[in-house]
């Protein structure tokens, strides 16, 4: 059963949107399985830019099935705006299907997200303030409102009352906020229900039928391994599991459906929001990478923190996800540097060296990155399409990463455009299959 999972192998924004769009050409369906509109996935086609937050990155292809799985948290207003914006650009969105079991972000989730951050003050997580955490909290507390509830006024009202009851105290400062009025909220969400009704479906069954039929399904992750609520840099994480394992529960298909797991990593590291980042650069070099890489958040516009590639974290991500391949994006951004740094281990506060990601938060927070310096390259990589087009320094850098990450590199990104990639033999074999004839189509 040909399921391909695409996950972020760092702290998000690795280029998952671009790679999903690229692989979707060889697939039949694309499904999102966790996160919500905290995600911002960019696709650049023929110089035109598309930014998607909730809708799977397969939507630009006519006729591909796009699915929002049960594990996603949906802000229906954002979803409807995104659908309208795509329609306005002549994209056919009629094939989108939304799980009836997905949870909804409600107006009080947005207020609680911001209030929670304000309360934390200096210790804040730096969330996207899209209501993600409070929505997943309600899901776990069994107080969530689901997509299917939009179709029944009585149930919807009852559930909103039940969900707001335990929040009375924390919502007191927002008493006068019109979005919290029960009648207004119910009416607003019923209207969303009418708008979305045609898209609501039993998506687990739909995906099972596609997979049974031998069709290729691409599972599109949001965020990245280091933001995973269980295995990431807790509490500086998101509230879902961006790991490959979640692709199954977040869509309602079993693990046997998954054949390939591709981890996406930049050729360096970025992080938005607070939390440990051992290989962070606080100097001119960090600023240079931010500028050259255009490292400003797709969702919030915040400047991203930048640093050298962290191979300790990447090996950890490869293990947590059982990656079958690695995609290295934004290699072009490192052109023009004399030396390129890469973090190969951590040094703890007491001098111990860590090759593996430390499990204890206090240890991690006090580690410093141990860097290996490799020779850089000056050439622009934007036009490179094969490994042999790459200058020596760039090719050696990729080889070094492949060896130290213990995972074959399938694809290398050399620019934002969908054609700006280098396929390796490993990538071609796993997606297109061996044989030169088939490969000629790439
Ligand atoms: P996502 O959240 O993982 O989909 O990543 P984002 O879209 O938030 O951020 C990745 C950014 O890098 C986007 O602006 C992409 O257009 C851009 N991008 C992706 N791959 C490459 C690449 O190989 N080179 C360059 N220069 N930009 C890239
Ligand atoms: P994509 O899919 C990068 C970060 C936030 C914050 C933490 C918690 O585009 O890679 P949340 O709003 O989820 O409660 O915030 O997670 N974060 C992301 N960082 N890319 C993302 O998504 C992110 N989604 C959440 O900045 O540090
Ligand atoms: Mg992003």
Coordinates of C-alpha atoms and ligand atoms in Angstrom, one line a residue:
X1 CA 0.0 0.0 0.0
X2 CA 1.8 3.1 -1.2
X3 CA 1.7 5.7 1.5
X4 CA 4.4 8.3 1.6
X5 CA 4.8 10.5 4.7
X6 CA 6.5 13.9 4.5
X7 CA 7.6 15.3 7.9
X8 CA 9.7 18.2 9.1
X9 CA 12.9 17.0 10.6
X10 CA 13.8 20.2 12.5
X11 CA 11.7 23.0 14.1
X12 CA 9.3 23.6 11.2
X13 CA 9.5 25.7 8.0
X14 CA 11.9 23.2 6.3
X15 CA 10.2 23.4 2.9
X16 CA 7.5 20.7 3.4
X17 CA 5.0 22.6 1.2
X18 CA 7.4 22.7 -1.8
X19 CA 8.3 19.0 -1.5
X20 CA 4.7 17.9 -1.0
X21 CA 3.7 19.8 -4.1
X22 CA 6.6 18.2 -6.0
X23 CA 5.8 14.7 -4.9
X24 CA 2.1 15.2 -5.4
X25 CA 2.7 15.1 -9.1
X26 CA 3.5 11.4 -8.7
X27 CA 0.7 10.8 -6.2
X28 CA -3.1 10.6 -6.2
X29 CA -4.0 12.2 -2.9
X30 CA -2.5 14.5 -0.3
X31 CA -3.7 14.5 3.3
X32 CA -2.8 16.7 6.3
X33 CA -2.7 14.8 9.6
X34 CA -1.9 17.2 12.5
X35 CA -1.5 20.8 13.4
X36 CA -3.7 23.6 12.1
X37 CA -3.2 27.0 10.7
X38 CA -0.1 27.5 12.8
X39 CA 1.4 25.9 9.7
X40 CA 2.4 28.1 6.7
X41 CA 3.5 26.0 3.7
X42 CA 4.9 27.8 0.7
X43 CA 4.8 26.7 -2.9
X44 CA 6.5 28.7 -5.8
X45 CA 5.4 27.7 -9.3
X46 CA 6.3 29.7 -12.4
X47 CA 7.3 32.6 -10.1
X48 CA 3.9 32.7 -8.5
X49 CA 3.8 32.2 -4.7
X50 CA 1.1 30.2 -2.8
X51 CA 0.9 30.1 1.0
X52 CA -1.2 27.4 2.5
X53 CA -2.1 27.1 6.1
X54 CA -4.8 24.3 6.3
X55 CA -5.4 23.1 2.8
X56 CA -3.0 20.3 1.7
X57 CA -0.2 21.3 -0.7
X58 CA -1.7 19.1 -3.5
X59 CA -4.5 21.5 -4.1
X60 CA -2.8 23.2 -7.1
X61 CA -3.2 20.0 -9.2
X62 CA -6.6 19.6 -10.8
X63 CA -8.1 16.2 -9.9
X64 CA -5.9 15.3 -7.0
X65 CA -7.8 14.3 -3.9
X66 CA -7.0 16.6 -0.9
X67 CA -8.0 15.7 2.6
X68 CA -7.9 17.3 6.0
X69 CA -7.6 14.4 8.4
X70 CA -9.1 14.0 11.8
X71 CA -5.9 14.9 13.6
X72 CA -5.9 18.5 12.3
X73 CA -7.5 21.3 14.3
X74 CA -9.6 23.5 12.0
X75 CA -10.4 27.2 12.4
X76 CA -13.4 27.2 10.0
X77 CA -13.1 30.9 9.3
X78 CA -9.5 30.5 8.2
X79 CA -10.4 27.4 6.1
X80 CA -13.2 29.2 4.3
X81 CA -11.0 32.3 3.6
X82 CA -8.3 30.0 2.3
X83 CA -10.9 28.2 0.0
X84 CA -12.2 31.6 -1.2
X85 CA -8.7 32.9 -1.9
X86 CA -7.8 29.8 -3.9
X87 CA -11.1 30.0 -5.9
X88 CA -10.3 33.6 -6.7
X89 CA -7.0 32.4 -8.2
X90 CA -9.0 29.8 -10.3
X91 CA -8.1 26.8 -8.3
X92 CA -10.7 24.1 -8.3
X93 CA -11.2 23.2 -4.6
X94 CA -14.4 21.1 -5.0
X95 CA -12.4 17.9 -4.4
X96 CA -11.3 18.9 -0.8
X97 CA -12.6 16.5 1.9
X98 CA -12.6 17.3 5.6
X99 CA -12.8 14.7 8.3
X100 CA -16.1 14.9 10.3
X101 CA -14.0 14.0 13.4
X102 CA -11.5 16.9 13.1
X103 CA -11.7 19.4 16.0
X104 CA -12.7 23.0 15.6
X105 CA -10.8 26.0 16.8
X106 CA -13.4 28.2 18.6
X107 CA -13.2 31.9 19.4
X108 CA -12.4 31.2 23.1
X109 CA -9.4 29.1 22.0
X110 CA -7.9 32.1 20.3
X111 CA -8.4 34.3 23.4
X112 CA -7.0 31.7 25.7
X113 CA -3.9 31.1 23.6
X114 CA -3.0 34.8 23.7
X115 CA -4.0 35.1 27.4
X116 CA -1.8 32.1 28.3
X117 CA 1.2 33.6 26.6
X118 CA 0.6 37.0 28.2
X119 CA 0.5 35.2 31.6
X120 CA 3.7 33.4 31.0
X121 CA 5.4 36.8 30.3
X122 CA 9.1 36.2 29.8
X123 CA 8.7 32.5 29.9
X124 CA 6.3 32.5 26.9
X125 CA 6.5 29.8 24.3
X126 CA 6.0 32.2 21.4
X127 CA 3.0 30.4 20.0
X128 CA 1.4 31.5 16.7
X129 CA -1.6 32.5 18.8
X130 CA -3.9 30.6 16.5
X131 CA -5.6 28.8 19.3
X132 CA -3.9 25.5 18.6
X133 CA -2.9 24.5 22.2
X134 CA -6.3 25.3 23.8
X135 CA -8.1 23.4 21.1
X136 CA -6.0 20.3 21.5
X137 CA -6.4 20.6 25.3
X138 CA -10.2 20.6 24.8
X139 CA -9.9 17.6 22.6
X140 CA -8.0 15.7 25.3
X141 CA -10.4 16.9 27.9
X142 CA -13.3 15.6 25.8
X143 CA -14.8 19.1 25.6
X144 CA -14.0 19.6 21.9
X145 CA -16.4 20.7 19.2
X146 CA -15.9 18.6 16.0
X147 CA -16.6 19.3 12.4
X148 CA -19.7 17.1 12.5
X149 CA -21.2 19.2 15.2
X150 CA -21.6 22.0 12.8
X151 CA -24.4 20.1 11.1
X152 CA -26.7 20.0 14.2
X153 CA -27.7 23.3 15.8
X154 CA -28.9 21.7 19.1
X155 CA -25.8 19.6 19.6
X156 CA -23.6 22.5 18.7
X157 CA -25.1 24.9 21.2
X158 CA -25.1 22.2 24.0
X159 CA -21.4 21.4 23.3
X160 CA -20.4 25.1 23.3
X161 CA -22.1 25.6 26.6
X162 CA -20.3 22.5 28.1
X163 CA -17.0 23.6 26.7
X164 CA -17.2 27.1 28.0
X165 CA -18.4 26.2 31.5
X166 CA -15.1 25.2 32.9
X167 CA -13.4 28.2 31.3
X168 CA -15.6 30.7 33.0
X169 CA -12.9 32.1 35.3
X170 CA -10.1 32.3 32.7
X171 CA -12.5 34.0 30.2
X172 CA -13.8 36.5 32.7
X173 CA -11.5 39.3 31.3
X174 CA -13.2 38.8 27.9
X175 CA -16.7 39.0 29.2
X176 CA -17.6 41.8 26.9
X177 CA -16.0 40.2 23.8
X178 CA -18.8 39.9 21.3
X179 CA -17.3 36.7 19.7
X180 CA -18.0 34.9 23.0
X181 CA -21.8 35.5 23.0
X182 CA -23.4 32.0 22.8
X183 CA -26.0 33.0 20.2
X184 CA -23.6 34.9 18.0
X185 CA -21.0 32.1 18.2
X186 CA -23.6 29.4 17.4
X187 CA -25.0 31.3 14.5
X188 CA -21.5 32.0 13.1
X189 CA -20.5 28.4 13.3
X190 CA -23.7 27.2 11.7
X191 CA -23.0 29.4 8.8
X192 CA -19.5 27.9 8.5
X193 CA -21.2 24.5 8.6
X194 CA -23.4 25.3 5.6
X195 CA -20.3 26.6 3.7
X196 CA -18.3 23.5 4.5
X197 CA -21.0 20.8 4.4
X198 CA -20.2 19.7 0.8
X199 CA -16.6 18.9 1.9
X200 CA -17.3 16.9 5.1
X201 CA -16.8 13.2 4.7
X202 CA -15.7 9.9 6.3
X203 CA -12.1 10.5 5.3
X204 CA -10.6 7.5 7.0
X205 CA -12.8 5.3 4.7
X206 CA -12.0 7.4 1.7
X207 CA -8.2 7.0 2.2
X208 CA -8.5 3.3 2.9
X209 CA -10.3 2.9 -0.4
X210 CA -7.6 4.8 -2.3
X211 CA -4.8 2.8 -0.6
X212 CA -6.6 -0.5 -1.2
X213 CA -6.9 0.5 -4.9
X214 CA -3.1 0.9 -5.0
X215 CA -3.3 4.7 -5.3
X216 CA -0.4 6.8 -3.9
X217 CA -1.3 8.8 -0.9
X218 CA 1.0 11.6 0.4
X219 CA 0.7 12.4 4.1
X220 CA 1.8 16.0 4.6
X221 CA 3.2 16.8 8.1
X222 CA 3.1 20.3 9.6
X223 CA 5.7 21.7 12.1
X224 CA 8.7 19.4 12.8
X225 CA 10.1 16.7 15.0
X226 CA 11.7 19.1 17.5
X227 CA 8.3 20.7 18.1
X228 CA 6.7 17.3 18.9
X229 CA 4.7 17.5 22.1
X230 CA 6.2 14.2 23.3
X231 CA 9.7 14.1 21.9
X232 CA 10.5 17.7 21.1
X233 CA 11.9 20.5 23.3
X234 CA 9.0 20.5 25.7
X235 CA 7.4 22.8 26.8
X236 CA 8.7 24.8 23.8
X237 CA 6.7 22.7 21.4
X238 CA 3.4 22.7 19.6
X239 CA 0.5 20.7 20.9
X240 CA 0.4 17.8 18.4
X241 CA 2.7 15.1 17.2
X242 CA 4.4 16.2 13.9
X243 CA 6.2 12.8 13.7
X244 CA 5.5 10.1 11.1
X245 CA 3.7 7.9 13.6
X246 CA 1.0 10.5 13.9
X247 CA 0.2 10.2 10.1
X248 CA -1.7 7.0 10.9
X249 CA -3.8 8.1 13.9
X250 CA -4.3 11.6 12.4
X251 CA -6.0 10.1 9.3
X252 CA -7.4 6.8 10.4
X253 CA -5.2 4.4 8.4
X254 CA -2.9 1.7 9.8
X255 CA 1.0 1.7 9.8
X256 CA 1.1 -1.0 7.1
X257 CA -0.1 1.7 4.6
X258 CA 3.1 3.5 4.9
X259 CA 6.0 2.7 2.5
X260 CA 8.2 5.8 2.6
X261 CA 9.0 8.4 5.2
X262 CA 10.8 11.5 4.0
X263 CA 12.2 14.0 6.5
X264 CA 12.7 17.5 5.3
X265 CA 15.6 19.5 6.6
X266 CA 17.2 22.8 5.6
X267 CA 20.9 22.8 5.0
X268 CA 21.1 25.0 8.1
X269 CA 18.7 25.4 11.0
X270 CA 15.9 27.8 11.9
X271 CA 13.4 28.1 14.8
X272 CA 10.5 30.5 15.4
X273 CA 9.5 31.1 19.0
X274 CA 11.3 30.4 22.2
X275 CA 13.2 27.3 23.4
X276 CA 16.6 25.7 23.2
X277 CA 18.5 25.9 20.0
X278 CA 22.1 24.7 20.6
X279 CA 23.5 25.6 17.2
X280 CA 22.0 29.1 17.1
X281 CA 24.1 31.8 15.7
X282 CA 23.8 35.2 17.5
X283 CA 26.4 36.9 15.3
X284 CA 26.7 38.4 11.8
X285 CA 26.6 35.0 10.3
X286 CA 23.1 34.4 11.8
X287 CA 21.9 37.6 10.3
X288 CA 23.5 36.8 6.9
X289 CA 21.6 33.5 6.8
X290 CA 18.3 35.1 7.9
X291 CA 18.6 37.7 5.1
X292 CA 19.8 35.3 2.3
X293 CA 17.3 32.7 3.3
X294 CA 14.4 35.1 3.7
X295 CA 13.9 33.6 7.1
X296 CA 10.7 35.4 8.3
X297 CA 7.6 33.4 9.3
X298 CA 5.1 32.4 6.7
X299 CA 2.3 32.6 9.2
X300 CA 3.3 35.3 11.7
X301 CA 6.0 37.2 9.8
X302 CA 8.3 36.9 12.8
X303 CA 12.1 36.8 12.1
X304 CA 13.3 33.2 12.4
X305 CA 16.2 32.4 14.7
X306 CA 19.1 30.9 12.6
X307 CA 22.0 28.6 13.1
X308 CA 24.2 25.9 11.6
X309 CA 22.8 22.5 10.7
X310 CA 22.4 20.4 13.9
X311 CA 23.3 16.8 13.2
X312 CA 22.5 15.7 16.7
X313 CA 18.9 16.9 16.4
X314 CA 18.7 15.6 12.8
X315 CA 19.9 12.1 13.8
X316 CA 17.3 12.2 16.6
X317 CA 14.6 13.2 14.1
X318 CA 15.7 10.4 11.7
X319 CA 15.3 7.8 14.5
X320 CA 12.0 9.1 15.8
X321 CA 10.5 9.1 12.4
X322 CA 12.3 6.0 11.0
X323 CA 13.2 8.2 8.0
X324 CA 13.7 6.3 4.7
X325 CA 15.1 9.4 3.1
X326 CA 16.2 12.9 3.7
X327 CA 15.5 16.0 1.7
X328 CA 18.0 18.8 2.1
X329 CA 16.4 22.2 1.2
X330 CA 17.9 25.7 0.8
X331 CA 21.5 24.5 0.0
X332 CA 21.7 27.5 -2.3
X333 CA 21.4 29.9 0.7
X334 CA 24.9 28.8 1.9
X335 CA 26.6 29.8 -1.3
X336 CA 29.3 32.5 -1.0
X337 CA 30.6 31.4 2.4
X338 CA 34.3 30.5 2.9
X339 CA 33.5 28.0 5.6
X340 CA 30.3 26.2 6.5
X341 CA 29.8 25.1 10.1
X342 CA 27.9 22.0 11.1
X343 CA 27.1 20.8 14.6
X344 CA 28.2 17.2 15.1
X345 CA 27.9 16.9 18.9
X346 CA 26.9 18.8 22.0
X347 CA 29.1 19.7 25.0
X348 CA 27.2 19.6 28.3
X349 CA 27.7 22.2 31.2
X350 CA 30.1 19.7 32.9
X351 CA 32.1 19.0 29.8
X352 CA 30.4 15.7 28.8
X353 CA 30.1 15.2 25.0
X354 CA 26.7 14.1 23.6
X355 CA 26.3 12.4 20.2
X356 CA 22.7 11.7 21.1
X357 CA 20.0 14.2 21.8
X358 CA 19.9 14.5 25.7
X359 CA 16.6 13.5 27.1
X360 CA 16.8 15.8 30.1
X361 CA 15.6 19.3 29.6
X362 CA 18.2 20.9 32.0
X363 CA 21.0 19.1 30.3
X364 CA 19.8 20.2 26.9
X365 CA 19.3 23.8 27.9
X366 CA 23.0 24.1 29.0
X367 CA 24.6 22.4 26.0
X368 CA 26.7 24.1 23.4
X369 CA 27.1 23.0 19.9
X370 CA 30.5 21.4 18.9
X371 CA 31.1 22.5 15.3
X372 CA 33.0 20.9 12.5
X373 CA 34.0 23.4 9.8
X374 CA 33.8 22.4 6.1
X375 CA 35.0 24.3 3.2
X376 CA 32.4 26.4 1.5
X377 CA 31.6 27.3 -2.1
X378 CA 31.1 30.5 -4.0
X379 CA 29.0 29.5 -7.0
X380 CA 25.3 30.2 -7.3
X381 CA 23.4 26.8 -7.2
X382 CA 20.0 28.0 -8.6
X383 CA 20.6 26.3 -12.0
X384 CA 22.1 23.0 -10.7
X385 CA 19.9 20.0 -11.6
X386 CA 22.3 17.1 -11.0
X387 CA 24.8 16.2 -8.3
X388 CA 27.6 16.7 -10.7
X389 CA 26.4 20.3 -11.4
X390 CA 27.2 21.1 -7.8
X391 CA 30.6 22.7 -6.9
X392 CA 32.9 20.4 -4.9
X393 CA 32.3 22.1 -1.6
X394 CA 28.5 21.8 -1.9
X395 CA 28.7 18.1 -2.9
X396 CA 31.1 17.3 0.0
X397 CA 28.7 19.1 2.4
X398 CA 25.8 16.9 1.2
X399 CA 27.9 13.8 1.5
X400 CA 29.0 14.7 5.0
X401 CA 25.4 15.2 6.1
X402 CA 24.2 12.0 4.5
X403 CA 27.0 10.0 6.4
X404 CA 26.4 11.7 9.8
X405 CA 22.6 11.6 9.6
X406 CA 22.7 7.9 8.5
X407 CA 19.9 8.5 6.0
X408 CA 20.2 8.7 2.2
X409 CA 19.6 12.1 0.7
X410 CA 16.8 11.8 -1.9
X411 CA 16.4 15.4 -3.0
X412 CA 18.3 18.7 -2.7
X413 CA 16.7 22.1 -2.9
X414 CA 18.6 24.8 -4.8
X415 CA 15.9 27.5 -4.9
X416 CA 12.3 28.1 -4.0
X417 CA 10.9 27.2 -7.5
X418 CA 9.5 23.7 -7.9
X419 CA 12.0 23.0 -10.7
X420 CA 14.9 24.0 -8.5
X421 CA 15.8 20.5 -7.1
X422 CA 18.4 17.9 -7.6
X423 CA 17.1 14.3 -7.5
X424 CA 19.6 11.7 -6.3
X425 CA 19.4 8.1 -7.4
X426 CA 18.0 7.2 -4.0
X427 CA 15.1 9.7 -4.5
X428 CA 14.4 8.5 -8.0
X429 CA 14.4 4.8 -7.0
X430 CA 11.9 5.3 -4.2
X431 CA 9.4 7.6 -5.9
X432 CA 9.7 6.9 -9.6
X433 CA 11.1 3.4 -9.5
X434 CA 14.3 2.1 -11.1
X435 CA 14.6 2.3 -14.9
X436 CA 15.7 5.2 -17.0
X437 CA 12.5 5.4 -19.0
X438 CA 10.4 6.3 -16.0
X439 CA 13.0 8.7 -14.7
X440 CA 12.9 10.7 -17.9
X441 CA 9.6 12.0 -16.7
X442 CA 11.0 13.8 -13.7
Ligands
LIG1 P1 7.2 24.7 5.3 O1 6.4 25.2 6.4 O2 8.0 23.5 5.8 O3 6.4 24.3 4.1 O4 8.2 25.8 4.9 P2 7.9 27.4 4.7 O5 7.1 27.5 3.4 O6 7.3 28.0 5.9 O7 9.4 28.0 4.5 C1 10.2 27.5 3.6 C2 10.6 28.7 2.7 O8 11.8 28.4 1.9 C3 9.6 29.1 1.7 O9 9.7 30.5 1.5 C4 10.0 28.4 0.4 O10 9.6 29.0 -0.8 C5 11.5 28.4 0.5 N1 12.2 27.3 -0.1 C6 11.9 26.0 -0.1 N2 12.9 25.2 -0.6 C7 13.9 26.1 -0.9 C8 15.2 25.9 -1.5 O11 15.7 24.8 -1.8 N3 15.9 27.1 -1.7 C9 15.4 28.3 -1.3 N4 16.2 29.4 -1.5 N5 14.2 28.5 -0.8 C10 13.4 27.4 -0.6
LIG2 P1 5.1 24.8 9.6 O1 4.1 23.7 9.3 C1 7.6 26.8 12.5 C2 6.0 27.0 16.6 C3 5.6 28.3 17.2 C4 5.9 28.1 18.7 C5 5.5 26.7 18.9 C6 4.1 26.6 19.5 O2 5.0 26.0 8.7 O3 6.5 24.2 9.6 P2 1.7 26.8 18.4 O4 1.0 28.0 17.8 O5 1.8 25.6 17.5 O6 1.1 26.5 19.8 O7 3.2 27.3 18.7 O8 5.5 26.0 17.6 N1 5.3 26.6 15.3 C7 6.0 26.6 14.2 N2 7.2 26.9 13.8 N3 6.8 26.3 11.6 C8 5.5 25.9 11.9 O9 4.7 25.3 11.0 C9 5.0 26.1 13.2 N4 3.9 25.9 13.9 C10 4.1 26.1 15.2 O10 6.4 29.3 16.6 O11 7.3 28.2 18.9
LIG3 MG1 6.1 27.1 7.4

